[in-house]
Amino acid sequence: MALSIDVLTLFPEMFAGPLSHSIIGRARKQGIIQISLWNIRDFAQDKHRIVDDTPYGGGAGMVMKPDVLARALEFVQMSNPGPVVYLTPQGRTLTQSIASDMAVMSQFILLCGHYEGIDERLRDLYVDVELSIGDYVLTGGELPAMVLIDAVGRLIDGVLGAEASAPEDSFYNGLLEHPHYTRPRVFCNMEVPAVLLSGHHGQIRRWRLKESIRRTLQRRPDLLDRPQLPQEVLQLVEEIQSEDRKKGGHV
Ligand code: 58G
């Protein structure tokens, strides 16, 4: 199914570059991903088109006005009935699993904040989900919104062409990706692993799985701390660990 996203932002121009190129750009041209950008300032009604105001209780920074945001959201919700997602460091951290769930929903509204964020009452009334792309603070929700669109967009049927397919990539099976090689066969005196030139698809598949597991053990062992790992994975973990024991520490 296609993906339909409405973005509310003070800076719609920020989205032009990142979402107009490569795979997401192509999917938009093909109509598989539909992104509507709305300038929050267009929903301000005063002559200066003010979108923010000083915080009650004092202090530095500005807060985005709830009345302007409510008008914008009510308008966009007439055509997009999907959940309203607010990008904030206080949200649930985005994972591949959340991205898959959102690809299934196929419709949502992204709200990008600026300054100190949005009035709490707007959040209470309109925001369904709060997401963060990681534990750091940015000046606006636009970059997180673009990250989310990219992560979800590439999971939509027909978006990835011949370049790749989501079911084969890293995190689909919960493991880090194996190393990749292309021509030339020898580069800076370094050979491509022989198995990849062998044409034995069974051996290649097993080598890739083993290298995925080796990387995951080295870099993200936490990803292997989960129940119901396939027998083949457990067996390869054993194999790698016994090889490492034989090498005896000098690695
Ligand atoms: C503190 C400062 C809280 C998302 C600013 C909220 C948004 C990081 C992320 C804000 C964001 C993330 C205003 C600017 C949200 C508002 C926005 N920073 N980690 N900043 O996904």
mmCIF file of C-alpha atoms and ligand atoms in Angstrom:
data_model
loop_
_atom_site.group_PDB
_atom_site.id
_atom_site.type_symbol
_atom_site.label_atom_id
_atom_site.label_comp_id
_atom_site.label_asym_id
_atom_site.label_seq_id
_atom_site.Cartn_x
_atom_site.Cartn_y
_atom_site.Cartn_z
ATOM 1 C CA MET A 1 0.000 0.000 0.000
ATOM 2 C CA ALA A 2 1.037 3.616 -0.606
ATOM 3 C CA LEU A 3 2.170 5.972 2.139
ATOM 4 C CA SER A 4 0.522 9.311 2.801
ATOM 5 C CA ILE A 5 2.234 11.776 5.149
ATOM 6 C CA ASP A 6 1.318 15.345 6.066
ATOM 7 C CA VAL A 7 4.061 17.407 7.701
ATOM 8 C CA LEU A 8 3.404 20.525 9.770
ATOM 9 C CA THR A 9 6.514 22.682 9.964
ATOM 10 C CA LEU A 10 7.719 26.276 10.119
ATOM 11 C CA PHE A 11 10.333 25.384 7.473
ATOM 12 C CA PRO A 12 8.798 23.327 4.657
ATOM 13 C CA GLU A 13 11.745 24.255 2.382
ATOM 14 C CA MET A 14 14.037 22.118 4.554
ATOM 15 C CA PHE A 15 12.352 18.973 3.226
ATOM 16 C CA ALA A 16 12.915 19.654 -0.474
ATOM 17 C CA GLY A 17 16.485 18.352 -0.754
ATOM 18 C CA PRO A 18 16.533 15.173 1.333
ATOM 19 C CA LEU A 19 13.142 13.928 0.151
ATOM 20 C CA SER A 20 13.530 14.739 -3.559
ATOM 21 C CA HIS A 21 16.515 12.552 -4.385
ATOM 22 C CA SER A 22 17.437 8.924 -4.667
ATOM 23 C CA ILE A 23 14.994 6.269 -3.567
ATOM 24 C CA ILE A 24 12.460 8.393 -1.663
ATOM 25 C CA GLY A 25 12.481 11.008 -4.454
ATOM 26 C CA ARG A 26 11.715 8.327 -7.036
ATOM 27 C CA ALA A 27 8.920 6.859 -4.910
ATOM 28 C CA ARG A 28 7.333 10.311 -4.615
ATOM 29 C CA LYS A 29 7.487 10.814 -8.397
ATOM 30 C CA GLN A 30 5.877 7.400 -8.828
ATOM 31 C CA GLY A 31 3.163 8.358 -6.334
ATOM 32 C CA ILE A 32 3.960 5.496 -3.945
ATOM 33 C CA ILE A 33 4.852 8.010 -1.241
ATOM 34 C CA GLN A 34 2.784 11.158 -0.964
ATOM 35 C CA ILE A 35 4.167 13.926 1.255
ATOM 36 C CA SER A 36 2.211 17.135 1.857
ATOM 37 C CA LEU A 37 4.127 19.957 3.497
ATOM 38 C CA TRP A 38 2.218 22.593 5.447
ATOM 39 C CA ASN A 39 3.662 25.841 6.742
ATOM 40 C CA ILE A 40 2.388 26.363 10.294
ATOM 41 C CA ARG A 41 2.754 30.117 9.829
ATOM 42 C CA ASP A 42 -0.008 30.016 7.185
ATOM 43 C CA PHE A 43 -2.435 29.176 10.003
ATOM 44 C CA ALA A 44 -1.609 32.271 12.071
ATOM 45 C CA GLN A 45 -4.348 34.899 11.861
ATOM 46 C CA ASP A 46 -2.755 38.071 13.180
ATOM 47 C CA LYS A 47 -1.106 40.562 10.871
ATOM 48 C CA HIS A 48 2.430 39.566 11.947
ATOM 49 C CA ARG A 49 1.610 35.843 11.552
ATOM 50 C CA ILE A 50 2.996 35.062 15.014
ATOM 51 C CA VAL A 51 3.456 31.353 15.813
ATOM 52 C CA ASP A 52 5.220 31.506 19.190
ATOM 53 C CA ASP A 53 4.919 33.329 22.506
ATOM 54 C CA THR A 54 6.762 33.699 25.803
ATOM 55 C CA PRO A 55 6.381 30.922 28.396
ATOM 56 C CA TYR A 56 4.011 31.432 31.347
ATOM 57 C CA GLY A 57 6.105 31.478 34.498
ATOM 58 C CA GLY A 58 8.919 33.213 32.700
ATOM 59 C CA GLY A 59 12.267 31.979 31.538
ATOM 60 C CA ALA A 60 14.160 31.893 28.304
ATOM 61 C CA GLY A 61 12.901 30.702 24.942
ATOM 62 C CA MET A 62 9.554 30.669 23.220
ATOM 63 C CA VAL A 63 6.670 28.198 23.062
ATOM 64 C CA MET A 64 4.646 27.380 19.945
ATOM 65 C CA LYS A 65 1.119 28.748 20.264
ATOM 66 C CA PRO A 66 -1.589 26.083 20.687
ATOM 67 C CA ASP A 67 -4.314 28.008 18.805
ATOM 68 C CA VAL A 68 -2.244 28.263 15.613
ATOM 69 C CA LEU A 69 -1.208 24.588 15.779
ATOM 70 C CA ALA A 70 -4.804 23.484 16.468
ATOM 71 C CA ARG A 71 -6.027 25.302 13.350
ATOM 72 C CA ALA A 72 -3.293 23.684 11.283
ATOM 73 C CA LEU A 73 -4.013 20.209 12.664
ATOM 74 C CA GLU A 74 -7.801 20.492 12.266
ATOM 75 C CA PHE A 75 -7.277 21.481 8.648
ATOM 76 C CA VAL A 76 -4.874 18.649 7.839
ATOM 77 C CA GLN A 77 -6.980 16.082 9.716
ATOM 78 C CA MET A 78 -9.865 16.680 7.267
ATOM 79 C CA SER A 79 -7.905 14.750 4.643
ATOM 80 C CA ASN A 80 -5.486 12.670 6.745
ATOM 81 C CA PRO A 81 -7.143 10.715 9.590
ATOM 82 C CA GLY A 82 -3.875 9.057 10.700
ATOM 83 C CA PRO A 83 -2.177 9.459 14.076
ATOM 84 C CA VAL A 84 -0.465 12.736 14.944
ATOM 85 C CA VAL A 85 3.231 12.119 15.650
ATOM 86 C CA TYR A 86 5.254 14.736 17.524
ATOM 87 C CA LEU A 87 9.032 14.513 17.184
ATOM 88 C CA THR A 88 10.647 15.209 20.550
ATOM 89 C CA PRO A 89 13.601 13.986 22.605
ATOM 90 C CA GLN A 90 10.982 12.958 25.190
ATOM 91 C CA GLY A 91 9.388 10.415 22.840
ATOM 92 C CA ARG A 92 9.918 6.671 22.435
ATOM 93 C CA THR A 93 13.159 6.039 20.626
ATOM 94 C CA LEU A 94 12.588 5.099 17.000
ATOM 95 C CA THR A 95 13.500 1.497 16.176
ATOM 96 C CA GLN A 96 13.211 -0.654 13.055
ATOM 97 C CA SER A 97 10.219 -2.335 14.682
ATOM 98 C CA ILE A 98 8.396 1.011 15.162
ATOM 99 C CA ALA A 99 9.236 1.930 11.554
ATOM 100 C CA SER A 100 7.622 -1.348 10.371
ATOM 101 C CA ASP A 101 4.481 -0.648 12.395
ATOM 102 C CA MET A 102 4.246 2.825 10.866
ATOM 103 C CA ALA A 103 4.704 1.424 7.351
ATOM 104 C CA VAL A 104 1.624 -0.717 7.994
ATOM 105 C CA MET A 105 -0.427 2.268 9.256
ATOM 106 C CA SER A 106 0.422 4.018 5.960
ATOM 107 C CA GLN A 107 -1.066 7.395 6.987
ATOM 108 C CA PHE A 108 0.130 9.838 9.606
ATOM 109 C CA ILE A 109 0.733 13.499 10.427
ATOM 110 C CA LEU A 110 4.139 14.710 11.577
ATOM 111 C CA LEU A 111 4.354 17.766 13.819
ATOM 112 C CA CYS A 112 7.732 19.504 13.888
ATOM 113 C CA GLY A 113 8.411 21.742 16.865
ATOM 114 C CA HIS A 114 10.863 24.616 17.287
ATOM 115 C CA TYR A 115 12.101 26.865 20.103
ATOM 116 C CA GLU A 116 11.224 25.170 23.425
ATOM 117 C CA GLY A 117 8.509 23.032 21.847
ATOM 118 C CA ILE A 118 4.707 23.134 21.873
ATOM 119 C CA ASP A 119 2.130 24.180 24.477
ATOM 120 C CA GLU A 120 1.330 21.147 26.658
ATOM 121 C CA ARG A 121 -2.433 21.463 26.046
ATOM 122 C CA LEU A 122 -1.938 21.075 22.293
ATOM 123 C CA ARG A 123 0.030 17.908 23.006
ATOM 124 C CA ASP A 124 -2.701 16.580 25.342
ATOM 125 C CA LEU A 125 -5.461 17.258 22.800
ATOM 126 C CA TYR A 126 -3.877 16.279 19.494
ATOM 127 C CA VAL A 127 -0.681 14.272 19.810
ATOM 128 C CA ASP A 128 -1.131 10.496 19.580
ATOM 129 C CA VAL A 129 2.498 9.365 19.529
ATOM 130 C CA GLU A 130 5.748 11.014 20.578
ATOM 131 C CA LEU A 131 8.887 9.741 18.887
ATOM 132 C CA SER A 132 12.570 10.556 19.275
ATOM 133 C CA ILE A 133 15.337 9.613 16.868
ATOM 134 C CA GLY A 134 17.891 9.412 19.682
ATOM 135 C CA ASP A 135 19.069 10.951 22.924
ATOM 136 C CA TYR A 136 20.110 14.404 21.791
ATOM 137 C CA VAL A 137 18.405 17.770 21.388
ATOM 138 C CA LEU A 138 18.031 19.433 17.996
ATOM 139 C CA THR A 139 16.814 22.926 17.092
ATOM 140 C CA GLY A 140 13.731 21.552 15.351
ATOM 141 C CA GLY A 141 11.747 18.407 14.619
ATOM 142 C CA GLU A 142 12.386 18.620 10.857
ATOM 143 C CA LEU A 143 15.496 16.419 10.692
ATOM 144 C CA PRO A 144 13.859 13.742 12.896
ATOM 145 C CA ALA A 145 10.745 13.891 10.678
ATOM 146 C CA MET A 146 12.891 13.317 7.581
ATOM 147 C CA VAL A 147 14.694 10.430 9.279
ATOM 148 C CA LEU A 148 11.343 8.862 10.135
ATOM 149 C CA ILE A 149 9.976 9.347 6.601
ATOM 150 C CA ASP A 150 13.092 7.703 5.147
ATOM 151 C CA ALA A 151 13.031 4.758 7.571
ATOM 152 C CA VAL A 152 9.302 4.123 7.005
ATOM 153 C CA GLY A 153 9.262 4.994 3.308
ATOM 154 C CA ARG A 154 11.832 2.388 2.303
ATOM 155 C CA LEU A 155 9.639 -0.333 3.833
ATOM 156 C CA ILE A 156 6.691 0.452 1.538
ATOM 157 C CA ASP A 157 6.155 -2.060 -1.285
ATOM 158 C CA GLY A 158 7.723 -0.910 -4.542
ATOM 159 C CA VAL A 159 9.944 1.791 -2.998
ATOM 160 C CA LEU A 160 13.167 -0.185 -3.050
ATOM 161 C CA GLY A 161 13.855 -1.178 -6.612
ATOM 162 C CA ALA A 162 16.670 -3.357 -7.843
ATOM 163 C CA GLU A 163 19.208 -1.687 -5.493
ATOM 164 C CA ALA A 164 18.178 -3.592 -2.430
ATOM 165 C CA SER A 165 15.316 -5.247 -0.679
ATOM 166 C CA ALA A 166 14.337 -4.541 2.899
ATOM 167 C CA PRO A 167 13.887 -8.203 3.938
ATOM 168 C CA GLU A 168 17.586 -8.854 3.350
ATOM 169 C CA ASP A 169 19.048 -5.890 5.131
ATOM 170 C CA SER A 170 20.500 -5.313 8.529
ATOM 171 C CA PHE A 171 17.968 -5.306 11.381
ATOM 172 C CA TYR A 172 15.393 -7.259 9.434
ATOM 173 C CA ASN A 173 16.692 -10.398 11.118
ATOM 174 C CA GLY A 174 17.850 -8.388 14.149
ATOM 175 C CA LEU A 175 21.524 -8.756 13.227
ATOM 176 C CA LEU A 176 24.085 -6.305 11.890
ATOM 177 C CA GLU A 177 24.848 -6.614 8.229
ATOM 178 C CA HIS A 178 27.645 -8.789 6.831
ATOM 179 C CA PRO A 179 30.509 -7.161 4.856
ATOM 180 C CA HIS A 180 29.900 -6.323 1.183
ATOM 181 C CA TYR A 181 32.333 -6.450 -1.746
ATOM 182 C CA THR A 182 32.282 -5.388 -5.377
ATOM 183 C CA ARG A 183 34.826 -5.177 -8.212
ATOM 184 C CA PRO A 184 37.803 -5.093 -8.487
ATOM 185 C CA ARG A 185 38.533 -8.567 -7.103
ATOM 186 C CA VAL A 186 41.865 -7.279 -5.748
ATOM 187 C CA PHE A 187 41.984 -3.788 -4.265
ATOM 188 C CA CYS A 188 45.163 -2.499 -2.533
ATOM 189 C CA ASN A 189 46.398 -6.109 -2.437
ATOM 190 C CA MET A 190 43.255 -7.149 -0.578
ATOM 191 C CA GLU A 191 41.286 -10.087 -2.020
ATOM 192 C CA VAL A 192 37.545 -10.582 -1.972
ATOM 193 C CA PRO A 193 36.772 -13.638 0.218
ATOM 194 C CA ALA A 194 36.956 -16.717 -2.055
ATOM 195 C CA VAL A 195 33.577 -18.090 -1.028
ATOM 196 C CA LEU A 196 31.846 -15.066 -2.615
ATOM 197 C CA LEU A 197 33.419 -15.969 -5.992
ATOM 198 C CA SER A 198 32.574 -19.669 -5.688
ATOM 199 C CA GLY A 199 28.995 -19.575 -6.956
ATOM 200 C CA HIS A 200 27.933 -21.920 -4.100
ATOM 201 C CA HIS A 201 24.800 -20.123 -2.975
ATOM 202 C CA GLY A 202 24.331 -22.275 0.107
ATOM 203 C CA GLN A 203 27.887 -21.602 1.284
ATOM 204 C CA ILE A 204 27.571 -17.899 0.482
ATOM 205 C CA ARG A 205 24.368 -17.617 2.466
ATOM 206 C CA ARG A 206 25.959 -19.361 5.463
ATOM 207 C CA TRP A 207 29.150 -17.236 5.252
ATOM 208 C CA ARG A 208 27.076 -14.053 5.214
ATOM 209 C CA LEU A 209 25.014 -15.182 8.172
ATOM 210 C CA LYS A 210 28.184 -16.096 10.074
ATOM 211 C CA GLU A 211 29.808 -12.718 9.335
ATOM 212 C CA SER A 212 26.579 -10.974 10.393
ATOM 213 C CA ILE A 213 26.712 -12.824 13.678
ATOM 214 C CA ARG A 214 30.450 -12.143 14.115
ATOM 215 C CA ARG A 215 29.833 -8.392 13.679
ATOM 216 C CA THR A 216 26.869 -8.448 15.988
ATOM 217 C CA LEU A 217 28.884 -10.285 18.686
ATOM 218 C CA GLN A 218 31.717 -7.759 18.355
ATOM 219 C CA ARG A 219 29.757 -4.533 18.119
ATOM 220 C CA ARG A 220 26.231 -5.046 19.439
ATOM 221 C CA PRO A 221 26.131 -8.180 21.625
ATOM 222 C CA ASP A 222 22.930 -6.766 23.195
ATOM 223 C CA LEU A 223 21.115 -7.604 19.941
ATOM 224 C CA LEU A 224 21.758 -11.308 20.564
ATOM 225 C CA ASP A 225 20.288 -11.242 24.103
ATOM 226 C CA ARG A 226 16.841 -12.353 23.050
ATOM 227 C CA PRO A 227 14.864 -15.572 23.220
ATOM 228 C CA GLN A 228 14.067 -17.798 20.246
ATOM 229 C CA LEU A 229 17.192 -17.216 18.194
ATOM 230 C CA PRO A 230 17.120 -19.742 15.327
ATOM 231 C CA GLN A 231 19.135 -22.946 15.924
ATOM 232 C CA GLU A 232 21.415 -22.074 12.995
ATOM 233 C CA VAL A 233 22.299 -18.725 14.620
ATOM 234 C CA LEU A 234 23.053 -20.352 18.007
ATOM 235 C CA GLN A 235 25.255 -22.921 16.262
ATOM 236 C CA LEU A 236 27.212 -20.217 14.417
ATOM 237 C CA VAL A 237 27.658 -18.228 17.665
ATOM 238 C CA GLU A 238 29.242 -21.380 19.175
ATOM 239 C CA GLU A 239 31.420 -21.844 16.099
ATOM 240 C CA ILE A 240 32.704 -18.236 16.213
ATOM 241 C CA GLN A 241 33.369 -18.363 19.959
ATOM 242 C CA SER A 242 35.276 -21.640 19.695
ATOM 243 C CA GLU A 243 37.378 -20.225 16.819
ATOM 244 C CA ASP A 244 38.117 -17.147 18.960
ATOM 245 C CA ARG A 245 39.180 -19.396 21.891
ATOM 246 C CA LYS A 246 41.640 -21.239 19.612
ATOM 247 C CA LYS A 247 43.143 -17.918 18.455
ATOM 248 C CA GLY A 248 43.678 -17.216 22.183
ATOM 249 C CA GLY A 249 43.284 -13.553 22.895
ATOM 250 C CA HIS A 250 45.881 -12.040 20.490
ATOM 251 C CA VAL A 251 43.197 -10.351 18.377
HETATM 252 C C1 58G B 1 13.610 20.102 24.224
HETATM 253 C C2 58G B 1 14.051 20.976 23.264
HETATM 254 C C3 58G B 1 12.425 19.424 24.032
HETATM 255 C C4 58G B 1 13.297 15.782 18.233
HETATM 256 C C5 58G B 1 13.309 21.172 22.119
HETATM 257 C C6 58G B 1 11.677 19.624 22.871
HETATM 258 C C7 58G B 1 13.007 17.128 18.274
HETATM 259 C C8 58G B 1 15.431 16.262 19.141
HETATM 260 C C9 58G B 1 14.522 15.330 18.673
HETATM 261 C C10 58G B 1 12.110 20.484 21.907
HETATM 262 C C11 58G B 1 13.961 18.006 18.760
HETATM 263 C C12 58G B 1 14.859 13.882 18.638
HETATM 264 C C13 58G B 1 11.655 21.904 19.880
HETATM 265 C C14 58G B 1 12.722 21.482 18.919
HETATM 266 C C15 58G B 1 11.458 19.550 19.684
HETATM 267 C C16 58G B 1 11.295 20.684 20.666
HETATM 268 C C17 58G B 1 12.514 20.008 18.698
HETATM 269 N N1 58G B 1 15.159 17.556 19.186
HETATM 270 N N2 58G B 1 15.875 13.460 19.391
HETATM 271 N N3 58G B 1 13.742 19.358 18.882
HETATM 272 O O1 58G B 1 14.203 13.133 17.949
#
